[in-house]
Amino acid sequence: MTGSHNGAAGRGRGSRLRRTAVIGLSFLVLLVAGVGWGYLKLTGSIDTFSADGISGDRPPDTSAGQNVLVIGSDTRAGDNSGLGGGTGEVGRSDTAFLLHVYADHEHAVAVSIPRDSLVDIPACKKPGGEWTAPQQHVMFNAAFSVGETAEGNPACTQNTVEHLTGLRVDHTVVVDFAGFSALTSAVGGVPVCLPQDIYQRDLNPKRPTRGERVFAKGPQEVSGQRALDYVRIRHGIGDGSDIGRIQRQQAFVGSLIKQVKSRGLNPTTLLPLANAATDAMTVDPGLGSADKLLRFALSMKNIDLRNTKFLTVPWRYEGERVAIVEAEADALWAMLKADRTIDGQDAAGTSRGTGATPAPAASSAAPVSGTGVEVAVYNGTTVTGLAARAAGLLRTHGFTVTGTATANSQDQARTVVTYGPGEKAGAETAARLFGGARTMESGEAGIQVIVGRDYADNPSPAPASPTPDSLPSDVADRSRSAADDPCSDLSYG
C-alpha cells in the first residue's frame, strides 16, 4: 500500500465518544440545523487530525452523493475523565457509522458498523511514520487503536471502511464525550423510552447487588450524564448485545434531531448547540474551519427527518463476534455508490420499475476480463486438482496463471485473493469468479488466489456482482427513520 497520513497525529484532544449513535449526534445536528448557521458566529474551536495517513490505494470517487465517516473512542483522557468510558489513555473506538448524503441533499442514510465486526484492516501509518502490515479477520475497532495513542487513529479507521465498502470517504469526523453531554443539555433534554426499569447493576455488571433504580420504565427526557448513561446501557435490557444498543442509539439520534427542530432554528437556540458541537468534534482538514464546516452544513439544510434512515450493516453472529453478511452488504454498498435509497428509489424519489432511467451499473457488473493480470493459484483444501480447476477458470477469462501449488494450510474454508501494492483492482477482478471470495492486501508482490472449501463445493463462476437494485427487502425493513417516535417500537431495547 502506498500513501501517507499520520492518523494518530494532529491536534485532536484524545477524548472521544463511546457508541454509534452517540458519536454522530453533534454532527447530525449540525447537518439538520445547518440553515440556522448563517446567523451565527461560531466561537467553538475545531480540531483537525493530520491527513498524511490516508491510504494512497483508495476507491475511485464515483458516488454522486457524499460519504461521511463518524467514529469515536471510549478513552477517559482529558475532559472526559469523569464521564465514563474505557480505561487507560489509548483511544479505543467502539463503533462507527458511514453517513451517505444523497446528491439531492434531501435524503441521507447512516449505516452502523458494530465494533465487534470481523474485518480486514489494511496497512496503516503509525505515529513514528512506519506502516503496519495488513491484518485479516480482526475486530473493526482495532483499527482506531493502531499506534496506541490517546488521539486514536481516524485515518486507519477510514482506510478500513474504504477497504470494506469500496466507497470513497469524503470526510471523517470524531466526536467526544464532553461535547455530547453539553449538546444534550443545550437542547433541554432528549425524549427517550425504556421498556423496563434500569438499575445501577445494568450500567455496571460487576456490582454485587442491583443497586438503585436509575431509569424508570416508559417515556422520559435525559440530558448530560444521564444521556450518556442511557446510550451506554447494555445489560438488563434486550439481549444485552451491542446490536440492540446500536438500534436504541439510532432512535436517540432521531429524537435529538426532532428536539432541535422543535425548538426553532434561530440564533438563540442554535448558538449553544453549534458551539457545543464544534467543541466536540475533531475533523479531517477538509472540514477544519468554521467556514468549511458551515458551507458543508448549509448544503444539507433540506434533509427531511422522514428521509433520514438508520440501519446496521447486514450481520450475523460468529461466536462472540459479528460477521458481516457480504452478499447483502455488497448490495448495500452498490446501492449507495449508485446513489439509490435503501427502499429502491433514486435520490429524486423515482421508484424502480416506474419507467425511471436505471442508474448505471457498477463497473464490477461488466464481464470479467483478466487481460494483463497475472495470478498464482493455491489449493487450500485436500480436494485433489482444485487449483488446476481454478486456474482453468481464470485462463478462460484472460488471466495469466503463473503457477499452481498446494497452500501451506489445507483447511481453508473460504477462497481468499491476496494482492501486493497497486494490485487491488486485479485482485478484485479475480475474486469475482469465486462466489464469496475475500480480497486482502499482503506484504508480498503479486496476486495469489487461495481456493477454499467453498469453491470445492460450488465450482461454478460467481455472479458478476450485486446490482444497485438488489438490496434484500429485510435489510430495508430493519431501517429506522429519524422521524419515528422513540416509543413506537421498543423491540430494540
Short mmCIF file of C-alpha atoms in Angstrom, two decimals:
data_model
loop_
_atom_site.label_atom_id
_atom_site.label_comp_id
_atom_site.label_asym_id
_atom_site.label_seq_id
_atom_site.Cartn_x
_atom_site.Cartn_y
_atom_site.Cartn_z
CA MET A 1 0.00 0.00 0.00
CA THR A 2 1.16 3.47 -0.76
CA GLY A 3 0.07 6.79 0.58
CA SER A 4 0.68 8.97 3.56
CA HIS A 5 -1.03 10.06 6.76
CA ASN A 6 -0.38 10.02 10.43
CA GLY A 7 -3.85 9.13 11.65
CA ALA A 8 -2.86 9.44 15.27
CA ALA A 9 -1.18 12.80 14.93
CA GLY A 10 -2.80 16.19 14.76
CA ARG A 11 -4.47 18.42 17.26
CA GLY A 12 -7.24 16.11 18.47
CA ARG A 13 -7.80 16.19 22.24
CA GLY A 14 -7.82 12.41 22.62
CA SER A 15 -11.22 12.36 24.31
CA ARG A 16 -13.74 10.64 22.09
CA LEU A 17 -17.28 9.33 22.33
CA ARG A 18 -18.35 5.76 23.06
CA ARG A 19 -21.21 4.40 20.97
CA THR A 20 -22.52 4.53 17.42
CA ALA A 21 -25.42 6.92 17.79
CA VAL A 22 -23.63 8.94 20.42
CA ILE A 23 -20.60 9.68 18.31
CA GLY A 24 -22.68 11.11 15.47
CA LEU A 25 -25.16 13.23 17.39
CA SER A 26 -23.32 16.54 17.21
CA PHE A 27 -22.53 16.18 13.54
CA LEU A 28 -26.03 15.14 12.51
CA VAL A 29 -27.50 18.03 14.48
CA LEU A 30 -25.25 20.39 12.55
CA LEU A 31 -26.47 18.95 9.26
CA VAL A 32 -30.12 19.24 10.14
CA ALA A 33 -29.78 22.64 11.81
CA GLY A 34 -27.40 23.99 9.18
CA VAL A 35 -29.91 26.53 7.88
CA GLY A 36 -29.55 28.45 11.14
CA TRP A 37 -25.80 28.71 10.95
CA GLY A 38 -25.98 31.67 8.62
CA TYR A 39 -26.95 33.79 11.62
CA LEU A 40 -24.15 32.64 13.87
CA LYS A 41 -20.53 33.46 14.52
CA LEU A 42 -19.09 30.21 15.79
CA THR A 43 -16.78 30.54 18.75
CA GLY A 44 -16.09 26.86 19.39
CA SER A 45 -12.68 25.53 18.43
CA ILE A 46 -12.47 22.99 15.61
CA ASP A 47 -9.68 20.44 15.91
CA THR A 48 -8.32 18.58 12.90
CA PHE A 49 -6.30 15.42 12.52
CA SER A 50 -3.44 15.06 10.07
CA ALA A 51 -4.33 13.52 6.72
CA ASP A 52 -0.96 12.01 5.86
CA GLY A 53 -2.06 8.50 6.87
CA ILE A 54 -4.93 8.25 4.39
CA SER A 55 -4.14 5.37 2.07
CA GLY A 56 -2.97 6.05 -1.45
CA ASP A 57 -4.84 2.92 -2.57
CA ARG A 58 -8.38 4.33 -2.36
CA PRO A 59 -11.66 3.58 -4.14
CA PRO A 60 -12.45 5.92 -7.04
CA ASP A 61 -14.68 8.88 -6.33
CA THR A 62 -17.65 7.57 -8.32
CA SER A 63 -20.60 8.16 -5.97
CA ALA A 64 -22.90 11.05 -6.83
CA GLY A 65 -23.51 11.74 -3.12
CA GLN A 66 -21.10 12.28 -0.24
CA ASN A 67 -19.87 9.80 2.38
CA VAL A 68 -19.02 10.95 5.90
CA LEU A 69 -17.41 8.56 8.39
CA VAL A 70 -18.27 9.27 12.04
CA ILE A 71 -16.08 7.48 14.61
CA GLY A 72 -15.27 7.65 18.31
CA SER A 73 -13.49 6.05 21.26
CA ASP A 74 -14.10 5.37 24.93
CA THR A 75 -10.89 6.78 26.37
CA ARG A 76 -11.10 8.64 29.67
CA ALA A 77 -8.41 11.11 28.71
CA GLY A 78 -8.84 14.87 29.01
CA ASP A 79 -12.22 16.41 29.81
CA ASN A 80 -13.92 13.02 29.58
CA SER A 81 -12.25 11.51 32.66
CA GLY A 82 -15.34 11.98 34.81
CA LEU A 83 -17.89 10.90 32.23
CA GLY A 84 -17.22 7.18 31.99
CA GLY A 85 -15.95 5.14 29.09
CA GLY A 86 -12.98 2.84 28.79
CA THR A 87 -9.88 2.64 30.94
CA GLY A 88 -6.40 3.81 30.07
CA GLU A 89 -5.14 6.56 27.81
CA VAL A 90 -5.28 4.74 24.46
CA GLY A 91 -8.07 5.90 22.16
CA ARG A 92 -10.39 2.93 21.55
CA SER A 93 -13.26 3.01 19.09
CA ASP A 94 -16.37 1.02 19.90
CA THR A 95 -18.48 1.58 16.81
CA ALA A 96 -18.86 3.93 13.89
CA PHE A 97 -21.23 4.72 11.09
CA LEU A 98 -20.94 5.77 7.49
CA LEU A 99 -23.34 8.59 6.64
CA HIS A 100 -24.28 8.74 2.96
CA VAL A 101 -25.79 12.09 1.95
CA TYR A 102 -27.53 11.72 -1.40
CA ALA A 103 -26.85 14.03 -4.32
CA ASP A 104 -30.27 15.68 -3.98
CA HIS A 105 -29.30 16.83 -0.44
CA GLU A 106 -32.77 15.75 0.72
CA HIS A 107 -32.05 12.13 1.70
CA ALA A 108 -29.45 10.56 3.98
CA VAL A 109 -28.73 7.11 5.42
CA ALA A 110 -26.41 6.23 8.30
CA VAL A 111 -25.02 2.66 8.27
CA SER A 112 -23.69 1.49 11.64
CA ILE A 113 -20.67 -0.82 11.76
CA PRO A 114 -20.55 -2.72 15.08
CA ARG A 115 -17.28 -2.61 17.00
CA ASP A 116 -17.07 -6.44 17.07
CA SER A 117 -17.41 -6.82 13.30
CA LEU A 118 -14.68 -9.02 11.85
CA VAL A 119 -12.98 -7.18 9.01
CA ASP A 120 -9.65 -6.86 7.21
CA ILE A 121 -7.58 -3.85 8.28
CA PRO A 122 -5.25 -2.63 5.52
CA ALA A 123 -1.79 -1.19 6.12
CA CYS A 124 -1.96 1.88 8.39
CA LYS A 125 0.56 4.53 9.37
CA LYS A 126 1.77 4.74 12.97
CA PRO A 127 2.89 7.95 14.72
CA GLY A 128 6.55 7.17 14.05
CA GLY A 129 5.94 7.07 10.31
CA GLU A 130 6.14 3.31 9.75
CA TRP A 131 3.29 1.43 8.09
CA THR A 132 1.81 -1.67 9.70
CA ALA A 133 1.27 -5.00 7.97
CA PRO A 134 -2.34 -5.66 6.90
CA GLN A 135 -4.46 -7.61 9.38
CA GLN A 136 -7.09 -10.16 8.39
CA HIS A 137 -10.33 -11.10 10.12
CA VAL A 138 -9.90 -8.89 13.19
CA MET A 139 -12.29 -6.70 15.15
CA PHE A 140 -13.24 -3.45 13.45
CA ASN A 141 -12.50 -1.30 16.49
CA ALA A 142 -8.84 -2.39 16.42
CA ALA A 143 -8.23 0.00 13.51
CA PHE A 144 -8.70 3.09 15.67
CA SER A 145 -6.13 1.83 18.20
CA VAL A 146 -3.31 1.33 15.70
CA GLY A 147 -0.40 3.31 17.10
CA GLU A 148 -1.82 3.23 20.67
CA THR A 149 -2.17 6.98 21.11
CA ALA A 150 -4.75 8.89 23.13
CA GLU A 151 -5.96 10.58 19.94
CA GLY A 152 -6.63 7.29 18.20
CA ASN A 153 -6.07 6.68 14.51
CA PRO A 154 -9.03 8.00 12.49
CA ALA A 155 -7.10 7.59 9.24
CA CYS A 156 -6.70 3.85 9.85
CA THR A 157 -10.42 3.53 10.51
CA GLN A 158 -11.13 5.46 7.31
CA ASN A 159 -8.79 3.19 5.35
CA THR A 160 -10.57 0.16 6.81
CA VAL A 161 -14.03 1.46 5.92
CA GLU A 162 -12.97 2.27 2.36
CA HIS A 163 -11.47 -1.21 2.04
CA LEU A 164 -14.64 -2.79 3.45
CA THR A 165 -17.19 -0.83 1.42
CA GLY A 166 -15.43 0.14 -1.81
CA LEU A 167 -16.80 3.65 -1.21
CA ARG A 168 -14.59 6.72 -1.01
CA VAL A 169 -14.97 8.56 2.30
CA ASP A 170 -15.22 12.29 1.64
CA HIS A 171 -14.94 13.40 5.27
CA THR A 172 -14.15 11.85 8.64
CA VAL A 173 -15.41 13.19 11.97
CA VAL A 174 -14.59 12.16 15.57
CA VAL A 175 -16.79 13.38 18.43
CA ASP A 176 -16.11 13.33 22.18
CA PHE A 177 -17.93 12.55 25.44
CA ALA A 178 -17.86 16.03 26.95
CA GLY A 179 -19.27 17.69 23.86
CA PHE A 180 -22.10 15.19 23.65
CA SER A 181 -23.03 15.83 27.27
CA ALA A 182 -23.09 19.59 26.65
CA LEU A 183 -25.13 19.15 23.48
CA THR A 184 -27.92 17.18 25.13
CA SER A 185 -28.06 19.76 27.93
CA ALA A 186 -28.11 22.67 25.49
CA VAL A 187 -31.16 21.25 23.72
CA GLY A 188 -33.00 20.94 27.03
CA GLY A 189 -33.15 17.16 27.18
CA VAL A 190 -33.94 14.40 24.70
CA PRO A 191 -37.16 12.30 24.80
CA VAL A 192 -36.48 8.56 25.15
CA CYS A 193 -38.44 5.42 26.03
CA LEU A 194 -37.45 2.34 28.03
CA PRO A 195 -39.30 -0.99 28.08
CA GLN A 196 -38.43 -1.66 31.74
CA ASP A 197 -36.77 -0.19 34.84
CA ILE A 198 -32.96 0.09 34.75
CA TYR A 199 -30.80 -0.29 37.86
CA GLN A 200 -27.19 0.54 38.74
CA ARG A 201 -26.01 -3.00 38.05
CA ASP A 202 -27.33 -2.70 34.48
CA LEU A 203 -24.77 0.08 33.98
CA ASN A 204 -22.06 -1.73 35.95
CA PRO A 205 -22.49 -5.54 35.81
CA LYS A 206 -19.69 -6.01 38.40
CA ARG A 207 -21.87 -4.63 41.18
CA PRO A 208 -22.80 -7.37 43.72
CA THR A 209 -26.38 -6.05 44.02
CA ARG A 210 -28.69 -4.40 41.54
CA GLY A 211 -28.46 -1.08 43.38
CA GLU A 212 -30.81 1.86 42.98
CA ARG A 213 -33.11 2.44 40.06
CA VAL A 214 -31.53 4.92 37.63
CA PHE A 215 -34.16 4.89 34.86
CA ALA A 216 -37.87 4.23 35.18
CA LYS A 217 -39.83 2.29 32.59
CA GLY A 218 -41.58 4.39 29.95
CA PRO A 219 -41.12 7.81 28.30
CA GLN A 220 -38.81 10.43 29.85
CA GLU A 221 -36.20 13.06 28.95
CA VAL A 222 -32.46 12.72 29.52
CA SER A 223 -29.53 15.12 29.24
CA GLY A 224 -25.89 15.42 30.30
CA GLN A 225 -24.60 12.46 32.30
CA ARG A 226 -28.00 10.74 32.23
CA ALA A 227 -27.99 10.89 28.43
CA LEU A 228 -24.54 9.26 28.42
CA ASP A 229 -25.76 6.56 30.80
CA TYR A 230 -28.83 5.94 28.63
CA VAL A 231 -26.93 5.39 25.40
CA ARG A 232 -24.42 3.11 27.17
CA ILE A 233 -26.99 0.73 28.67
CA ARG A 234 -26.22 -2.81 27.57
CA HIS A 235 -27.16 -5.19 30.38
CA GLY A 236 -30.60 -5.71 31.86
CA ILE A 237 -32.33 -4.76 28.62
CA GLY A 238 -32.96 -6.62 25.37
CA ASP A 239 -30.43 -9.35 24.58
CA GLY A 240 -27.53 -7.48 26.20
CA SER A 241 -25.71 -7.11 22.88
CA ASP A 242 -24.13 -4.16 21.12
CA ILE A 243 -26.55 -4.74 18.25
CA GLY A 244 -29.54 -3.94 20.45
CA ARG A 245 -27.75 -0.93 21.87
CA ILE A 246 -26.99 0.36 18.37
CA GLN A 247 -30.69 0.27 17.48
CA ARG A 248 -31.58 2.14 20.65
CA GLN A 249 -28.93 4.76 19.94
CA GLN A 250 -30.17 5.23 16.40
CA ALA A 251 -33.58 6.04 17.85
CA PHE A 252 -31.85 8.51 20.18
CA VAL A 253 -30.29 10.34 17.22
CA GLY A 254 -33.67 10.82 15.59
CA SER A 255 -35.20 12.01 18.86
CA LEU A 256 -32.44 14.57 19.37
CA ILE A 257 -32.79 15.95 15.85
CA LYS A 258 -36.55 16.30 16.29
CA GLN A 259 -35.96 18.10 19.59
CA VAL A 260 -33.62 20.58 17.91
CA LYS A 261 -36.13 21.31 15.17
CA SER A 262 -38.99 21.69 17.63
CA ARG A 263 -37.12 24.49 19.44
CA GLY A 264 -36.87 26.52 16.26
CA LEU A 265 -33.85 27.30 14.12
CA ASN A 266 -32.84 30.70 15.46
CA PRO A 267 -29.63 32.19 16.87
CA THR A 268 -30.79 31.93 20.49
CA THR A 269 -31.28 28.16 20.32
CA LEU A 270 -28.58 27.34 17.77
CA LEU A 271 -25.62 29.24 19.21
CA PRO A 272 -25.10 26.96 22.25
CA LEU A 273 -25.79 23.91 20.09
CA ALA A 274 -23.35 24.95 17.38
CA ASN A 275 -20.60 25.78 19.85
CA ALA A 276 -21.13 22.54 21.79
CA ALA A 277 -21.00 20.59 18.53
CA THR A 278 -17.85 22.24 17.19
CA ASP A 279 -16.11 21.86 20.55
CA ALA A 280 -16.97 18.17 20.48
CA MET A 281 -15.50 17.38 17.07
CA THR A 282 -12.16 16.53 15.55
CA VAL A 283 -12.39 16.53 11.76
CA ASP A 284 -10.30 15.96 8.67
CA PRO A 285 -8.63 19.06 7.15
CA GLY A 286 -11.41 19.34 4.57
CA LEU A 287 -13.78 20.44 7.36
CA GLY A 288 -11.17 22.09 9.55
CA SER A 289 -12.50 25.63 9.76
CA ALA A 290 -15.79 27.26 10.72
CA ASP A 291 -16.26 28.41 7.12
CA LYS A 292 -15.70 24.93 5.68
CA LEU A 293 -17.94 23.30 8.25
CA LEU A 294 -20.60 25.95 7.72
CA ARG A 295 -20.63 25.53 3.94
CA PHE A 296 -20.90 21.79 4.30
CA ALA A 297 -23.72 22.02 6.87
CA LEU A 298 -25.63 24.55 4.79
CA SER A 299 -25.53 22.18 1.84
CA MET A 300 -27.51 19.69 3.97
CA LYS A 301 -30.23 22.06 5.16
CA ASN A 302 -33.02 20.42 3.12
CA ILE A 303 -32.62 16.88 4.52
CA ASP A 304 -36.00 15.82 5.89
CA LEU A 305 -36.38 13.68 9.01
CA ARG A 306 -38.57 11.22 7.11
CA ASN A 307 -35.80 10.83 4.54
CA THR A 308 -33.05 10.24 7.14
CA LYS A 309 -32.65 6.49 7.69
CA PHE A 310 -30.57 4.48 10.15
CA LEU A 311 -29.60 0.84 9.74
CA THR A 312 -26.86 -1.58 10.73
CA VAL A 313 -24.66 -3.27 8.14
CA PRO A 314 -26.09 -6.76 7.39
CA TRP A 315 -24.59 -9.07 10.00
CA ARG A 316 -24.72 -12.43 11.74
CA TYR A 317 -23.11 -13.75 14.90
CA GLU A 318 -19.82 -15.63 14.54
CA GLY A 319 -19.20 -16.99 18.02
CA GLU A 320 -18.92 -13.96 20.28
CA ARG A 321 -18.13 -11.71 17.33
CA VAL A 322 -20.14 -10.27 14.46
CA ALA A 323 -19.58 -11.37 10.87
CA ILE A 324 -20.70 -9.14 8.03
CA VAL A 325 -23.04 -10.88 5.56
CA GLU A 326 -21.06 -9.98 2.48
CA ALA A 327 -23.66 -10.59 -0.24
CA GLU A 328 -26.19 -8.30 1.43
CA ALA A 329 -23.55 -5.77 2.48
CA ASP A 330 -22.15 -5.63 -1.06
CA ALA A 331 -25.65 -4.94 -2.37
CA LEU A 332 -25.98 -2.10 0.14
CA TRP A 333 -22.64 -0.55 -0.82
CA ALA A 334 -23.57 -0.87 -4.51
CA MET A 335 -26.83 1.00 -3.91
CA LEU A 336 -25.04 3.80 -2.09
CA LYS A 337 -22.44 4.00 -4.82
CA ALA A 338 -25.29 4.34 -7.34
CA ASP A 339 -26.93 6.95 -5.05
CA ARG A 340 -30.09 4.88 -4.69
CA THR A 341 -32.06 4.89 -1.44
CA ILE A 342 -32.41 1.68 0.53
CA ASP A 343 -36.05 1.29 -0.47
CA GLY A 344 -35.04 1.05 -4.12
CA GLN A 345 -35.61 4.63 -5.25
CA ASP A 346 -33.25 7.10 -6.77
CA ALA A 347 -32.45 10.22 -4.77
CA ALA A 348 -35.10 12.18 -6.67
CA GLY A 349 -37.78 9.81 -5.38
CA THR A 350 -38.41 7.79 -8.54
CA SER A 351 -39.17 4.18 -7.74
CA ARG A 352 -37.59 1.43 -9.77
CA GLY A 353 -39.95 -0.20 -12.19
CA THR A 354 -41.90 3.02 -12.91
CA GLY A 355 -40.18 3.97 -16.11
CA ALA A 356 -37.24 5.68 -14.47
CA THR A 357 -33.90 5.53 -16.19
CA PRO A 358 -31.92 2.98 -14.20
CA ALA A 359 -28.75 4.06 -12.50
CA PRO A 360 -25.61 2.96 -14.38
CA ALA A 361 -24.47 -0.43 -13.26
CA ALA A 362 -21.28 -0.52 -11.26
CA SER A 363 -18.20 -1.29 -13.28
CA SER A 364 -17.91 -4.64 -11.47
CA ALA A 365 -21.11 -5.76 -13.25
CA ALA A 366 -19.27 -5.88 -16.60
CA PRO A 367 -17.99 -9.22 -17.94
CA VAL A 368 -14.90 -10.41 -16.08
CA SER A 369 -11.74 -9.77 -18.08
CA GLY A 370 -8.35 -10.62 -16.65
CA THR A 371 -6.31 -9.49 -19.63
CA GLY A 372 -2.91 -8.32 -18.44
CA VAL A 373 -3.39 -9.66 -14.88
CA GLU A 374 -1.03 -12.33 -13.54
CA VAL A 375 -2.12 -14.63 -10.70
CA ALA A 376 -0.76 -17.64 -8.86
CA VAL A 377 -3.25 -20.25 -7.67
CA TYR A 378 -3.00 -22.34 -4.48
CA ASN A 379 -5.17 -25.20 -3.28
CA GLY A 380 -6.19 -24.51 0.32
CA THR A 381 -8.09 -27.78 0.65
CA THR A 382 -7.47 -31.53 0.44
CA VAL A 383 -9.55 -31.80 -2.74
CA THR A 384 -7.25 -33.04 -5.48
CA GLY A 385 -6.96 -30.89 -8.61
CA LEU A 386 -8.80 -27.88 -7.22
CA ALA A 387 -6.00 -25.41 -8.03
CA ALA A 388 -5.85 -26.67 -11.62
CA ARG A 389 -9.63 -26.29 -11.95
CA ALA A 390 -9.48 -22.71 -10.65
CA ALA A 391 -6.53 -21.95 -12.93
CA GLY A 392 -8.55 -23.12 -15.94
CA LEU A 393 -11.42 -20.84 -14.97
CA LEU A 394 -9.07 -17.88 -14.66
CA ARG A 395 -7.45 -18.58 -18.04
CA THR A 396 -10.83 -18.66 -19.78
CA HIS A 397 -11.33 -15.08 -18.58
CA GLY A 398 -7.97 -13.87 -19.86
CA PHE A 399 -5.86 -14.10 -16.68
CA THR A 400 -2.25 -15.22 -16.94
CA VAL A 401 -1.71 -18.02 -14.41
CA THR A 402 1.93 -18.04 -13.31
CA GLY A 403 1.67 -21.36 -11.48
CA THR A 404 -0.35 -23.67 -9.24
CA ALA A 405 0.63 -25.26 -5.94
CA THR A 406 -0.65 -26.55 -2.61
CA ALA A 407 -1.17 -23.87 0.04
CA ASN A 408 0.68 -24.01 3.36
CA SER A 409 -2.63 -24.69 5.09
CA GLN A 410 -5.25 -27.06 3.67
CA ASP A 411 -8.15 -26.16 5.95
CA GLN A 412 -9.18 -23.04 4.05
CA ALA A 413 -12.96 -22.68 4.35
CA ARG A 414 -13.31 -19.66 2.10
CA THR A 415 -11.47 -18.55 -1.02
CA VAL A 416 -9.12 -15.62 -0.47
CA VAL A 417 -7.38 -13.43 -3.06
CA THR A 418 -4.32 -11.60 -1.73
CA TYR A 419 -2.54 -8.78 -3.51
CA GLY A 420 0.51 -6.58 -3.24
CA PRO A 421 0.82 -2.78 -3.54
CA GLY A 422 -1.01 -1.35 -6.53
CA GLU A 423 -2.72 -4.63 -7.47
CA LYS A 424 -6.04 -4.26 -5.72
CA ALA A 425 -8.07 -3.83 -8.93
CA GLY A 426 -6.71 -7.02 -10.47
CA ALA A 427 -7.36 -8.97 -7.27
CA GLU A 428 -10.95 -7.76 -7.08
CA THR A 429 -11.49 -8.76 -10.70
CA ALA A 430 -10.17 -12.27 -9.98
CA ALA A 431 -12.31 -12.55 -6.84
CA ARG A 432 -15.47 -12.03 -8.89
CA LEU A 433 -15.03 -15.51 -10.36
CA PHE A 434 -15.23 -17.13 -6.91
CA GLY A 435 -18.51 -16.63 -5.06
CA GLY A 436 -17.97 -15.15 -1.60
CA ALA A 437 -14.21 -14.73 -2.03
CA ARG A 438 -12.48 -12.17 0.16
CA THR A 439 -9.71 -9.87 -1.03
CA MET A 440 -6.96 -8.71 1.28
CA GLU A 441 -3.70 -6.86 0.94
CA SER A 442 -0.49 -8.71 1.73
CA GLY A 443 3.10 -7.63 2.11
CA GLU A 444 4.14 -9.66 -0.94
CA ALA A 445 4.08 -8.58 -4.57
CA GLY A 446 1.70 -10.27 -6.97
CA ILE A 447 -1.81 -11.70 -6.78
CA GLN A 448 -2.48 -15.08 -5.20
CA VAL A 449 -5.77 -16.98 -5.30
CA ILE A 450 -6.07 -19.47 -2.42
CA VAL A 451 -9.15 -21.54 -3.20
CA GLY A 452 -11.12 -22.88 -0.27
CA ARG A 453 -13.79 -25.44 0.51
CA ASP A 454 -16.47 -23.03 -0.76
CA TYR A 455 -15.08 -23.36 -4.29
CA ALA A 456 -14.80 -27.12 -3.97
CA ASP A 457 -18.47 -27.30 -3.01
CA ASN A 458 -19.63 -24.84 -5.68
CA PRO A 459 -17.12 -24.55 -8.53
CA SER A 460 -19.42 -22.59 -10.86
CA PRO A 461 -18.42 -18.98 -11.57
CA ALA A 462 -19.85 -16.38 -9.22
CA PRO A 463 -22.46 -13.91 -10.44
CA ALA A 464 -20.87 -10.71 -11.63
CA SER A 465 -21.91 -8.57 -8.64
CA PRO A 466 -24.99 -7.32 -6.84
CA THR A 467 -26.83 -4.67 -8.81
CA PRO A 468 -27.82 -1.38 -7.21
CA ASP A 469 -31.44 -2.60 -7.07
CA SER A 470 -30.75 -5.91 -5.31
CA LEU A 471 -30.78 -4.93 -1.62
CA PRO A 472 -32.82 -7.62 0.20
CA SER A 473 -36.13 -6.28 1.46
CA ASP A 474 -35.49 -7.39 5.05
CA VAL A 475 -32.43 -5.11 5.21
CA ALA A 476 -34.55 -2.12 4.26
CA ASP A 477 -37.28 -3.27 6.65
CA ARG A 478 -34.81 -3.14 9.57
CA SER A 479 -34.03 0.53 8.94
CA ARG A 480 -35.31 3.29 11.18
CA SER A 481 -36.39 6.81 10.22
CA ALA A 482 -35.28 9.85 12.18
CA ALA A 483 -38.97 10.83 12.25
CA ASP A 484 -40.02 7.69 14.17
CA ASP A 485 -41.41 8.14 17.67
CA PRO A 486 -38.97 6.86 20.33
CA CYS A 487 -41.82 4.92 21.99
CA SER A 488 -43.19 3.45 18.77
CA ASP A 489 -41.00 0.33 18.84
CA LEU A 490 -39.23 -0.91 21.96
CA SER A 491 -38.06 -4.15 20.37
CA TYR A 492 -34.59 -2.64 20.13
CA GLY A 493 -34.44 -2.38 23.94
#
